[in-house]
Each structure stands twice: as C-alpha cells, then as structure tokens.
Short mmCIF file of C-alpha atoms and ligand atoms in Angstrom, two decimals:
data_model
loop_
_atom_site.label_atom_id
_atom_site.label_comp_id
_atom_site.label_asym_id
_atom_site.label_seq_id
_atom_site.Cartn_x
_atom_site.Cartn_y
_atom_site.Cartn_z
CA MET A 1 34.78 156.89 122.54
CA THR A 2 34.83 153.82 124.62
CA ARG A 3 32.36 153.02 127.29
CA ILE A 4 33.72 150.97 130.32
CA ALA A 5 30.65 149.49 132.10
CA ILE A 6 31.59 148.40 135.81
CA ASP A 7 29.11 146.51 137.96
CA PRO A 8 30.41 146.86 141.44
CA GLY A 9 27.87 144.39 142.94
CA ARG A 10 28.97 141.58 140.58
CA VAL A 11 31.92 140.01 142.08
CA LEU A 12 34.37 137.97 139.86
CA GLY A 13 36.47 136.74 142.75
CA GLN A 14 38.55 137.86 145.57
CA ILE A 15 41.84 139.27 144.65
CA ASP A 16 44.68 137.32 146.35
CA ARG A 17 47.78 139.66 146.99
CA ASN A 18 49.86 136.71 145.86
CA VAL A 19 48.80 137.81 142.28
CA PHE A 20 51.36 140.56 142.72
CA GLY A 21 54.12 138.16 143.31
CA GLY A 22 57.60 138.11 142.04
CA PHE A 23 60.23 135.47 141.00
CA VAL A 24 64.19 135.65 141.47
CA GLU A 25 66.48 133.16 140.10
CA HIS A 26 70.12 132.40 140.47
CA LEU A 27 70.67 133.57 136.91
CA GLY A 28 72.65 136.33 135.20
CA ARG A 29 72.81 139.20 137.64
CA CYS A 30 69.56 138.87 139.24
CA ILE A 31 70.79 137.75 142.67
CA TYR A 32 74.51 138.42 142.57
CA GLY A 33 75.14 142.05 141.40
CA GLY A 34 71.32 142.44 141.43
CA LEU A 35 69.51 142.34 144.72
CA TYR A 36 72.66 141.08 146.57
CA GLU A 37 76.12 142.79 146.32
CA GLU A 38 78.46 142.05 149.25
CA GLY A 39 80.81 145.06 149.97
CA SER A 40 78.85 147.58 147.86
CA PRO A 41 78.42 151.01 149.44
CA LEU A 42 74.89 150.66 148.33
CA SER A 43 74.29 147.40 150.33
CA ASP A 44 73.34 146.83 153.95
CA ASP A 45 75.55 144.67 156.25
CA ARG A 46 73.95 141.64 154.91
CA GLY A 47 74.67 142.45 151.27
CA PHE A 48 71.28 143.40 150.35
CA ARG A 49 71.21 146.32 147.90
CA LYS A 50 69.03 149.10 149.56
CA ASP A 51 68.30 150.90 146.36
CA VAL A 52 66.96 147.63 145.01
CA LEU A 53 65.00 146.98 148.21
CA THR A 54 63.22 150.34 147.94
CA LEU A 55 62.21 149.85 144.36
CA LEU A 56 60.86 146.39 145.29
CA ARG A 57 59.11 147.26 148.30
CA GLU A 58 57.10 149.80 146.23
CA LEU A 59 55.71 146.83 144.25
CA ARG A 60 54.10 145.43 147.48
CA MET A 61 54.94 141.62 146.28
CA GLY A 62 52.62 139.25 148.05
CA VAL A 63 55.05 136.33 147.36
CA LEU A 64 58.47 135.82 146.02
CA ARG A 65 59.44 132.73 144.20
CA TRP A 66 63.14 131.30 144.48
CA PRO A 67 65.65 129.92 143.66
CA GLY A 68 64.51 128.92 140.04
CA GLY A 69 63.42 128.45 137.42
CA ASN A 70 65.63 126.09 135.62
CA PHE A 71 68.47 126.86 138.07
CA VAL A 72 66.80 124.86 140.82
CA SER A 73 66.81 121.54 138.85
CA ASN A 74 70.55 121.01 140.03
CA TYR A 75 70.58 123.26 143.10
CA HIS A 76 71.46 121.38 146.38
CA TRP A 77 70.14 123.74 149.07
CA GLN A 78 72.66 122.19 151.61
CA ASP A 79 75.41 123.95 149.69
CA GLY A 80 73.88 127.32 150.69
CA ILE A 81 73.75 127.29 154.48
CA GLY A 82 76.37 127.87 157.33
CA PRO A 83 79.49 130.02 157.08
CA LYS A 84 79.80 131.68 153.83
CA ASP A 85 83.41 131.06 153.30
CA GLU A 86 82.91 127.44 153.81
CA ARG A 87 80.27 126.98 151.11
CA PRO A 88 81.23 125.16 147.96
CA SER A 89 81.03 126.86 144.40
CA ARG A 90 79.40 124.50 142.05
CA PRO A 91 78.88 124.48 138.31
CA GLU A 92 75.25 125.07 137.54
CA LEU A 93 73.82 123.57 134.46
CA ALA A 94 70.81 125.51 133.53
CA TRP A 95 72.61 128.79 132.30
CA GLY A 96 76.23 127.53 132.36
CA GLY A 97 77.16 129.58 135.43
CA THR A 98 79.14 129.04 138.71
CA GLU A 99 77.08 129.20 141.81
CA SER A 100 79.18 130.51 144.88
CA ASN A 101 76.31 129.68 147.21
CA ARG A 102 76.80 132.90 149.22
CA PHE A 103 73.11 133.59 148.77
CA GLY A 104 71.22 130.66 150.21
CA THR A 105 68.09 129.77 152.17
CA ASP A 106 68.81 131.87 155.19
CA GLU A 107 69.66 134.89 153.00
CA PHE A 108 66.68 134.43 150.87
CA LEU A 109 64.21 134.11 153.91
CA ALA A 110 65.84 137.24 155.49
CA TYR A 111 65.28 139.05 152.23
CA CYS A 112 61.59 138.14 152.29
CA ALA A 113 61.22 139.20 155.82
CA GLU A 114 62.84 142.48 154.90
CA LEU A 115 60.25 143.06 152.19
CA GLY A 116 57.32 141.71 154.24
CA THR A 117 56.89 139.19 151.47
CA GLN A 118 55.79 135.58 151.71
CA PRO A 119 58.56 133.11 150.60
CA TYR A 120 57.88 130.41 147.90
CA ILE A 121 60.37 127.75 147.38
CA CYS A 122 60.69 125.55 144.34
CA LEU A 123 62.11 122.21 144.94
CA ASN A 124 64.75 120.38 142.94
CA MET A 125 63.13 117.55 141.13
CA GLY A 126 65.99 117.18 138.62
CA THR A 127 69.11 116.04 140.45
CA GLY A 128 67.48 116.45 144.01
CA THR A 129 66.11 113.61 145.97
CA LEU A 130 62.99 113.52 148.13
CA GLU A 131 65.16 113.05 151.22
CA GLU A 132 66.82 116.43 150.48
CA ALA A 133 63.48 118.03 149.76
CA LEU A 134 62.23 116.78 153.23
CA ALA A 135 65.52 118.13 155.05
CA TRP A 136 64.89 121.35 153.26
CA LEU A 137 61.34 121.50 154.73
CA GLU A 138 62.64 120.46 158.04
CA TYR A 139 65.36 123.12 158.01
CA CYS A 140 62.82 125.87 157.30
CA ASN A 141 59.82 124.87 159.48
CA GLY A 142 60.84 122.18 162.02
CA GLU A 143 59.86 122.86 165.48
CA ARG A 144 61.27 119.91 167.27
CA ASP A 145 64.64 118.95 168.50
CA THR A 146 65.71 117.29 165.12
CA TYR A 147 68.91 117.46 163.07
CA TRP A 148 67.92 120.08 160.38
CA ALA A 149 65.78 122.23 162.70
CA ASN A 150 68.86 122.27 164.93
CA ALA A 151 71.06 123.28 162.06
CA ARG A 152 68.82 126.28 161.31
CA ARG A 153 69.08 127.29 164.97
CA ARG A 154 72.83 127.01 164.87
CA HIS A 155 72.79 129.25 161.89
CA GLY A 156 70.99 131.96 163.83
CA GLN A 157 67.22 131.37 163.27
CA ALA A 158 65.62 130.05 166.45
CA GLU A 159 62.03 130.26 165.28
CA PRO A 160 60.79 128.29 162.35
CA TYR A 161 60.60 130.37 159.12
CA GLN A 162 57.05 128.83 158.54
CA VAL A 163 57.51 128.51 154.79
CA ARG A 164 54.08 127.71 153.37
CA LEU A 165 54.49 127.55 149.71
CA TRP A 166 56.44 124.77 147.93
CA ALA A 167 56.53 123.85 144.28
CA LEU A 168 57.05 120.26 143.21
CA GLY A 169 59.86 120.95 140.61
CA ASN A 170 60.10 123.59 137.80
CA GLU A 171 59.14 122.87 134.09
CA MET A 172 59.81 119.17 134.44
CA TYR A 173 58.57 118.62 130.96
CA GLY A 174 61.12 120.58 129.15
CA GLU A 175 64.18 119.21 127.44
CA TRP A 176 66.05 122.27 128.77
CA GLN A 177 65.36 120.93 132.34
CA VAL A 178 67.95 118.93 134.15
CA GLY A 179 66.01 115.70 134.92
CA ALA A 180 63.11 116.25 132.55
CA MET A 181 60.58 113.49 132.56
CA SER A 182 57.19 112.48 131.03
CA ALA A 183 54.02 113.56 132.49
CA ASP A 184 53.23 110.08 133.85
CA GLU A 185 56.65 109.80 135.37
CA TYR A 186 56.15 113.29 136.95
CA VAL A 187 52.75 112.30 138.51
CA ARG A 188 54.37 109.06 139.98
CA GLU A 189 57.31 110.99 141.47
CA ALA A 190 55.52 114.04 142.52
CA THR A 191 52.95 111.94 144.20
CA ARG A 192 55.49 110.35 146.46
CA TRP A 193 56.99 113.73 147.21
CA ALA A 194 53.59 115.40 147.89
CA ARG A 195 52.57 112.79 150.56
CA ALA A 196 55.86 112.55 152.21
CA LEU A 197 56.09 116.41 152.43
CA LYS A 198 52.61 116.79 153.93
CA PHE A 199 53.42 114.06 156.30
CA LEU A 200 56.27 116.13 157.58
CA ASP A 201 54.32 119.37 157.59
CA PRO A 202 50.50 119.30 156.91
CA GLY A 203 50.35 122.90 157.01
CA ILE A 204 52.19 123.54 153.72
CA GLN A 205 50.69 124.31 150.38
CA LEU A 206 52.01 122.44 147.26
CA VAL A 207 52.23 123.50 143.63
CA SER A 208 52.07 121.02 140.88
CA CYS A 209 54.25 121.68 137.81
CA GLY A 210 52.00 122.46 134.84
CA LYS A 211 52.95 123.67 131.47
CA THR A 212 50.90 126.08 129.37
CA GLY A 213 47.43 125.41 130.85
CA TRP A 214 45.95 123.68 127.70
CA ASN A 215 48.65 121.04 127.19
CA GLU A 216 48.31 117.26 127.38
CA TRP A 217 50.99 117.67 130.27
CA ASP A 218 48.48 119.73 132.23
CA ARG A 219 45.75 117.27 131.62
CA ILE A 220 47.69 114.33 132.96
CA VAL A 221 49.39 116.28 135.94
CA ILE A 222 45.99 117.78 137.04
CA GLU A 223 44.27 114.37 136.75
CA GLY A 224 46.97 112.68 138.83
CA MET A 225 47.65 115.41 141.28
CA ALA A 226 44.66 117.54 141.88
CA HIS A 227 43.75 115.70 145.08
CA LEU A 228 47.23 116.30 146.50
CA VAL A 229 48.10 119.90 145.62
CA ASP A 230 46.73 123.33 146.45
CA TYR A 231 47.85 125.01 143.18
CA HIS A 232 48.60 123.98 139.52
CA SER A 233 51.33 126.33 138.11
CA ILE A 234 51.35 127.53 134.54
CA HIS A 235 54.10 129.60 132.82
CA ILE A 236 53.74 131.99 129.93
CA TYR A 237 56.11 134.38 128.06
CA THR A 238 55.07 136.45 125.13
CA GLY A 239 56.51 139.09 122.81
CA ALA A 240 57.38 139.86 119.25
CA GLU A 241 58.88 142.70 117.31
CA ASP A 242 55.54 143.05 115.70
CA TYR A 243 53.60 145.73 117.57
CA TRP A 244 50.12 144.05 117.56
CA THR A 245 51.51 140.62 118.42
CA ASN A 246 53.46 142.07 121.19
CA VAL A 247 50.62 143.95 122.73
CA LEU A 248 47.74 141.58 122.23
CA GLN A 249 49.63 138.16 122.70
CA PRO A 250 49.11 138.38 126.67
CA HIS A 251 45.40 137.38 125.81
CA GLN A 252 46.84 133.86 125.06
CA ALA A 253 46.89 133.71 129.06
CA GLU A 254 43.13 133.82 129.03
CA ARG A 255 43.02 130.65 126.86
CA ALA A 256 45.51 129.19 129.29
CA ILE A 257 43.48 129.98 132.25
CA ARG A 258 40.24 128.69 130.82
CA SER A 259 41.81 125.38 129.69
CA ALA A 260 43.43 124.91 133.19
CA ILE A 261 40.17 125.61 134.85
CA GLY A 262 38.47 123.05 132.63
CA HIS A 263 40.90 120.30 133.37
CA ILE A 264 40.68 121.14 137.15
CA GLN A 265 36.93 121.14 137.20
CA HIS A 266 36.53 117.91 135.31
CA THR A 267 38.93 116.25 137.62
CA ALA A 268 37.27 117.52 140.57
CA TYR A 269 33.97 116.45 139.62
CA ARG A 270 35.11 112.94 138.65
CA ARG A 271 37.19 112.47 141.68
CA LYS A 272 34.90 114.43 144.20
CA ILE A 273 37.60 116.79 145.21
CA GLN A 274 36.13 119.22 147.82
CA HIS A 275 38.94 121.80 147.44
CA PRO A 276 40.37 121.65 143.89
CA PRO A 277 43.73 123.46 143.21
CA LYS A 278 43.75 126.95 142.15
CA ILE A 279 45.93 128.41 139.39
CA ALA A 280 49.57 129.65 140.06
CA TYR A 281 50.65 131.63 136.96
CA ASP A 282 54.12 131.39 138.68
CA GLU A 283 56.29 132.66 135.65
CA TRP A 284 54.91 135.38 133.29
CA ASN A 285 56.27 138.34 131.36
CA VAL A 286 57.16 139.65 127.96
CA TRP A 287 60.50 138.15 126.93
CA TYR A 288 61.74 137.59 123.45
CA ARG A 289 65.00 139.56 122.81
CA LYS A 290 67.71 138.15 125.10
CA MET A 291 67.11 134.43 125.23
CA THR A 292 70.56 133.27 126.63
CA VAL A 293 73.17 133.93 129.33
CA ASP A 294 71.93 136.86 131.42
CA LEU A 295 68.48 137.62 129.83
CA ALA A 296 69.34 141.19 130.25
CA GLU A 297 66.08 142.30 128.15
CA ARG A 298 65.73 145.96 127.61
CA TYR A 299 61.98 146.91 127.66
CA THR A 300 59.95 149.37 125.69
CA PHE A 301 56.57 150.96 126.31
CA PRO A 302 54.67 148.64 124.24
CA ASP A 303 56.02 145.94 126.46
CA ALA A 304 54.52 147.83 129.48
CA LEU A 305 51.10 147.78 127.63
CA ALA A 306 51.45 144.03 127.53
CA VAL A 307 52.24 143.79 130.98
CA GLY A 308 49.46 145.88 132.10
CA THR A 309 47.17 143.64 130.06
CA TYR A 310 48.59 140.56 131.81
CA LEU A 311 47.76 142.11 135.17
CA ASN A 312 44.15 143.07 134.08
CA ILE A 313 43.74 139.40 132.99
CA PHE A 314 44.81 138.10 136.29
CA ILE A 315 42.40 140.41 138.10
CA ARG A 316 39.44 139.42 135.82
CA ASN A 317 40.30 135.86 136.68
CA SER A 318 40.62 136.41 140.42
CA GLY A 319 38.30 133.51 141.12
CA TRP A 320 41.00 131.07 139.94
CA VAL A 321 44.22 132.73 139.48
CA LYS A 322 45.39 133.04 143.27
CA MET A 323 49.10 133.61 142.65
CA ALA A 324 51.17 135.13 139.70
CA ASN A 325 54.96 135.74 139.74
CA LEU A 326 56.40 138.24 137.45
CA ALA A 327 59.53 136.59 135.99
CA GLN A 328 61.87 138.04 136.95
CA MET A 329 62.45 141.07 139.22
CA VAL A 330 66.06 142.29 138.88
CA ASN A 331 68.23 142.49 135.75
CA ALA A 332 67.19 139.21 134.17
CA ILE A 333 63.92 139.92 132.17
CA ALA A 334 63.08 142.40 134.93
CA PRO A 335 61.43 145.72 135.80
CA ILE A 336 64.45 146.71 137.86
CA VAL A 337 68.02 147.13 136.41
CA THR A 338 71.21 147.73 138.40
CA THR A 339 74.88 148.77 137.86
CA PRO A 340 77.39 148.85 140.61
CA GLU A 341 76.35 152.56 140.97
CA THR A 342 72.71 152.68 140.59
CA ALA A 343 69.53 150.98 140.38
CA THR A 344 66.56 152.13 137.87
CA VAL A 345 63.41 150.91 136.50
CA GLN A 346 62.24 149.90 132.88
CA PRO A 347 58.84 150.82 131.55
CA ILE A 348 57.24 147.47 132.74
CA TYR A 349 57.70 148.61 136.26
CA TYR A 350 54.88 151.12 136.12
CA PRO A 351 51.90 148.94 135.40
CA VAL A 352 53.13 146.52 138.12
CA LEU A 353 53.49 149.34 140.49
CA LEU A 354 50.08 150.91 139.91
CA HIS A 355 48.20 147.51 139.88
CA ALA A 356 50.02 146.48 143.02
CA GLN A 357 49.19 149.84 144.88
CA ALA A 358 45.61 150.13 143.70
CA ALA A 359 44.01 146.69 143.57
CA LEU A 360 41.25 146.44 146.08
CA HIS A 361 39.45 143.55 147.84
CA ASP A 362 37.35 142.11 145.07
CA ALA A 363 37.51 141.95 141.27
CA VAL A 364 34.22 143.09 139.65
CA ASP A 365 32.59 142.58 136.33
CA VAL A 366 33.79 145.00 133.61
CA HIS A 367 32.59 145.32 130.10
CA VAL A 368 34.23 147.32 127.38
CA TYR A 369 32.04 148.82 124.49
CA GLY A 370 34.41 150.46 122.23
CA SER A 371 36.03 150.34 118.75
CA HIS A 372 37.68 147.19 117.84
CA LEU A 373 41.25 147.00 116.61
CA ASP A 374 41.83 145.57 113.19
CA PRO A 375 45.40 144.69 113.32
CA VAL A 376 47.40 143.41 110.26
CA TRP A 377 48.87 140.16 111.73
CA PRO A 378 52.10 139.01 110.57
CA ASP A 379 52.50 135.50 109.03
CA SER A 380 54.41 134.32 111.99
CA PRO A 381 53.78 135.03 115.64
CA GLY A 382 57.71 135.66 116.21
CA ARG A 383 59.46 134.03 119.04
CA TRP A 384 56.56 132.22 120.75
CA PRO A 385 54.02 130.10 118.96
CA TYR A 386 51.03 131.75 120.20
CA LYS A 387 48.56 133.25 117.61
CA VAL A 388 45.76 135.07 119.16
CA VAL A 389 43.91 136.02 116.18
CA ASP A 390 41.20 133.39 116.88
CA LEU A 391 40.51 134.90 120.49
CA GLY A 392 38.22 137.30 119.09
CA SER A 393 38.43 140.88 118.14
CA PHE A 394 40.13 143.08 120.68
CA THR A 395 38.97 146.49 121.74
CA SER A 396 41.77 149.01 121.92
CA ILE A 397 41.12 149.61 125.68
CA ASP A 398 41.67 146.60 127.96
CA ALA A 399 40.17 147.06 131.52
CA ALA A 400 39.96 145.57 134.97
CA ALA A 401 38.24 146.81 138.15
CA SER A 402 38.19 146.15 141.65
CA VAL A 403 36.17 147.32 144.83
CA SER A 404 36.96 147.49 148.37
CA ALA A 405 35.31 145.02 150.89
CA ASN A 406 32.91 147.70 152.14
CA ARG A 407 32.17 148.76 148.46
CA GLU A 408 33.23 152.40 149.21
CA ARG A 409 36.10 152.51 146.66
CA VAL A 410 36.73 151.46 143.11
CA ALA A 411 39.97 151.20 141.22
CA VAL A 412 39.99 150.77 137.39
CA THR A 413 43.28 149.88 135.22
CA LEU A 414 43.02 150.81 131.64
CA VAL A 415 45.38 149.98 128.73
CA ASN A 416 45.06 151.91 125.63
CA ARG A 417 46.78 149.76 123.02
CA ASP A 418 45.92 152.09 120.13
CA PRO A 419 49.47 153.16 118.83
CA ASP A 420 48.37 156.46 117.40
CA ASN A 421 45.08 157.72 118.64
CA PRO A 422 43.86 158.93 122.09
CA ASP A 423 40.57 157.78 123.21
CA THR A 424 37.79 159.20 125.43
CA ALA A 425 36.80 156.66 128.05
CA GLU A 426 33.48 156.94 129.66
CA ILE A 427 33.44 154.91 132.81
CA VAL A 428 29.81 154.01 133.99
CA LEU A 429 29.01 152.37 137.26
CA ARG A 430 25.94 150.09 137.61
CA ASP A 431 23.72 150.75 140.61
CA TYR A 432 26.47 153.02 142.24
CA ALA A 433 27.50 156.68 141.96
CA PHE A 434 30.87 158.33 142.39
CA ALA A 435 31.20 160.13 145.80
CA GLY A 436 34.09 162.36 145.04
CA PRO A 437 36.62 163.29 142.47
CA ALA A 438 38.33 160.48 140.34
CA GLU A 439 42.03 160.52 140.98
CA ILE A 440 43.77 159.49 137.75
CA ARG A 441 47.45 158.30 137.20
CA THR A 442 48.54 157.98 133.47
CA VAL A 443 51.75 156.46 132.42
CA THR A 444 53.12 156.95 128.85
CA ALA A 445 56.50 156.46 127.17
CA GLY A 446 59.50 158.69 127.67
CA GLY A 447 58.63 162.13 129.00
CA PRO A 448 60.82 165.01 130.07
CA ALA A 449 60.55 164.59 133.80
CA GLU A 450 62.63 161.71 134.36
CA PRO A 451 66.21 161.92 132.77
CA ARG A 452 67.45 158.46 131.48
CA VAL A 453 69.45 157.08 134.49
CA LEU A 454 71.11 154.45 132.44
CA PRO A 455 71.85 155.21 128.61
CA ASP A 456 70.36 151.74 127.45
CA VAL A 457 67.25 151.91 129.61
CA GLU A 458 63.91 153.46 128.30
CA THR A 459 61.98 155.65 130.81
CA ALA A 460 58.36 156.21 131.18
CA HIS A 461 56.48 159.21 132.49
CA MET A 462 53.58 159.22 135.09
CA GLU A 463 51.13 162.20 135.26
CA HIS A 464 48.66 162.75 138.03
CA GLY A 465 45.18 164.27 137.40
CA GLU A 466 41.74 164.45 138.47
CA GLU A 467 38.15 164.36 136.84
CA THR A 468 34.73 165.27 138.42
CA PRO A 469 32.24 162.61 137.89
CA LYS A 470 28.61 163.06 137.52
CA GLY A 471 26.51 160.53 139.18
CA GLY A 472 27.85 157.23 138.12
CA THR A 473 29.75 158.40 135.16
CA VAL A 474 33.19 159.76 134.67
CA VAL A 475 34.95 160.77 131.45
CA LEU A 476 38.64 160.97 130.81
CA THR A 477 41.09 160.92 127.94
CA LEU A 478 43.39 158.03 127.39
CA PRO A 479 46.45 158.95 125.40
CA PRO A 480 47.66 156.53 122.74
CA GLN A 481 49.96 153.78 124.19
CA SER A 482 49.17 154.50 127.73
CA PHE A 483 48.31 152.70 131.07
CA THR A 484 45.98 154.53 133.33
CA LEU A 485 44.70 153.98 136.71
CA VAL A 486 41.47 155.56 138.10
CA GLU A 487 40.60 155.56 141.81
CA ALA A 488 37.46 156.98 143.41
CA ALA A 489 35.18 156.82 146.22
CA ILE A 490 31.68 155.31 145.44
CA GLN A 491 28.32 154.94 147.06
CA ARG A 492 25.22 152.98 146.33
O1 AHR B 1 62.53 132.94 133.74
C1 AHR B 1 63.46 132.26 132.95
C2 AHR B 1 63.22 130.83 132.68
O2 AHR B 1 62.20 130.74 131.99
C3 AHR B 1 63.10 130.07 133.94
O3 AHR B 1 64.33 129.73 134.53
C4 AHR B 1 62.32 128.91 133.47
O4 AHR B 1 61.62 128.24 134.43
C5 AHR B 1 61.63 129.35 132.21
O5 AHR B 1 61.92 128.50 131.13
#
C-alpha cells in the first residue's frame, strides 16, 4: 500500500504548456522521411506527413525546437529559403549527412502553424555569424520595409511570423560541437549576440546555452548572462541496460534543476536581477542504445517509466522549469516511428500523451508514503555518468499532481517502477473531497489490443477504468511497471 497525499491548496508553480515541448533536428530520418516526405501519398501538398501530424497533434506540444541540436552549428539558414530546386545541398558536419535544404525556415514555421505550436529556433554559434543571426530574426519578425522582411514577403509570408523564442547556440561546450568554445568565450560572444538581437526585436525571449545544470560551465554562463536572457537551458539523457539505473536515473534531473536554481538565485541576488531566467530543459530523453548515424532508438516499456518520471519531475518543479523539449519527436530517439507506408508509436509516446492531455493549471504538492525500493546497483551506471544512489532512497511510486485554476479538478500521474509487484495506491486529498468518480487510464507493456504495426517496434496497452472515491480518498491498483493517470472533480 502506498499513500499519495495531495494538497490542492499548496501550489508549487504554474504549469507552462511549453513543458510539453518537442524538438526536431535535421538528423537521420527525423525531418526527411519522418515528418516531411515530398511525393508520398501519406503527405499533404506541402510534403508534411499527415499520419505524423495526427500523432504529434495528440501530444499538444506547447513549443517545437528546431533545427538542432548539433546540426545547427554549421547550418546556414539562407540556404533553406526560396524556390526549393534552387536551394544548395551542403555537407553537414554534426552527423556526416548531406543537407538538401528542402525543409527550411518557411517550412518549419508552416509546420508549427499547422500544429498550433510555438516555434523555437536555435541559432548557429558555430560557423554562423551575428550578422546571419540578425538577418534570420529580421526574416522571421521584421515588420518594416527592409531587405530580409521583404524576402519573407516575396516567399509568400506577408505577416511577420513573430518567432519569440531564440536559443544562443547549442551545447557550445562540447568537443562534438562545430565551433565549441570555453565558457568565458561563450559569455563574451553570447553577450554581443543577445544585446544586438534584442535591439532588433525587444519582444524576443533568449535562451542561454547551459550544460548539465550543476556544471562549472553553467555557473559561468549564468553569472555572465542571467541579466540578458529569459531562460537558461540544460540537457539530459539517461538510460542503461540495468533496469534500476534506467528507470531511476531521471532523478538526476532533480539534482540538475536544484543546482541551476542555486546558480540563478545566487546571481540574481548579487546582481539585483528583477526577473531572473527560468530553466529550459530543452533536450531530455532516454537514449543509450543507438548513439550514432540515425539514432533509431527502439524503446521498451521501462524506458516509458523513465519518461513518465521525467515529466513528473518537470511538473513538480513547475515554479522554475518553464520549458522542456523531448528530444526528439520522429524516428531519431523518438516516440513516433515511420516507414514509407506507416507511422506508429513507441512505448514512450504514452506518458507524454497522458501528461500533455491531463496537466491542469497549477502543480500542487504531493507526498508519497510508501515502500522504498532497494535496488542492487551495478558498479557502473552504464552509458551516462550519472549515479543516483546518493539522491536518497526511492519509493516504487513516483507521483505528480495538478489542479485547475478554479480548483475544481485534479489530475494525478503515477509511475509504478516496481518490476514485479502491483501496488495499492491510496490517494488522499488535504482539505478537499472528490466530487465524482475518478477516471483512470493505465498503460502497461504490450497487450493484445494493439497489434505490432512494425515488427521491431514494441507496443503498449492503455486501459480505461473508474473508481468511486469516499470523501477525499480514492483507492486504485497500480500494475507492476505501469503508468497511470487519475482525473477527477474535486470540491472544498
Ligand atoms: O538529440 C541528439 C543530440 O544530442 C543533439 O543534436 C545534441 O544537442 C545533443 O548532444
């Protein structure tokens, strides 16, 4: 038995829809042959795969990051505008591919409009110049009679796109990044860029390039950039063959968030910054199998438990985490997989779907009283260097909860990481009572209802149910290795 105590009156933070964000990079078959396939019977006349659009739409992404990732650090956006047949092909250095440039800025922004999702563009601070970055911003947002705004109009877009979110480079600390630099060099360069970009369009929001959250790079960048940017970004990937490492390693994100908040608050206090930057977790996922070429990771259900835990962590940290981007969305380390004939989903799709569909206005306090896991940790954490053993002992259930603005609904997401045993969860509301049945959706591995659409892609199975609460308490069963969403009306 595990007791999940929820205090609907104790708000942890307002949930930003951008926490249910995505990321698509020119990499493997994410764009070409993924969300974009010219001439396919499954595509519309712009080349957008309709089956992929349908699956993405369900995820209600608040924001979509593009075009990279590592790819952006030698991407020249001007190659990707104008008549498609006149666009140059270029070698790209991040993944060793060839970029046809047939999907460029106008295509990406049309795609975001189609999805009803806010675009988020990452700037090239590798081979790119500040002049190019300013031209890109002018192309997207320019309202006056100027060269690049007029180029946009010539290409069919009369109104400014009003792209608000811009990132100052991607992972500029990494030796895998074209044009990588030291933290001090980054602060000097990004400061020049930030000032000029905000001169051109004061309405934009800028994202400084962070690392893991607790790194010396983060400290230097936050101290140098916090007065100029709206978000500090951090990235995390986890995952391992070992079951416990795989399902519990996402808790490393909590350490990262705490450390980044510490750096931000320290700097804000010292420099008297009124509106310190928030955290953008602008790449996160399970990723440890396919590290090169197309990143065609095949996910299992334990990976979905990790993804559900990540999202719970972001919800619990809603006061600071105001954007998070699942890396990535299609084919490359992605919930959606395509072939020329079909598109299907991997197990990690389901926690993203249920979280995005259920999350309400405010994240509220949750406490889990339950049996603690006692994993046998392997000597090595596997692909990623994150040991989480020191983060405390973990309960088998991980939980997050949110309430509507009028406090008339609650949504609770529960991950049961116990590999073998079901658990009885008793959800108890403080000062509130349930005002109707609790609707329950539970996802587990496999299941007979959904045939495997692609032979190498695992499925998951969702069941709908209902429980009758008594006062402020409702009791339900969580199968081993399951992700569960509980939704109900509440009253004071
Ligand atoms: O998402 C895959 C890659 O991981 C991205 O291109 C990069 O930013 C990160 O290293």
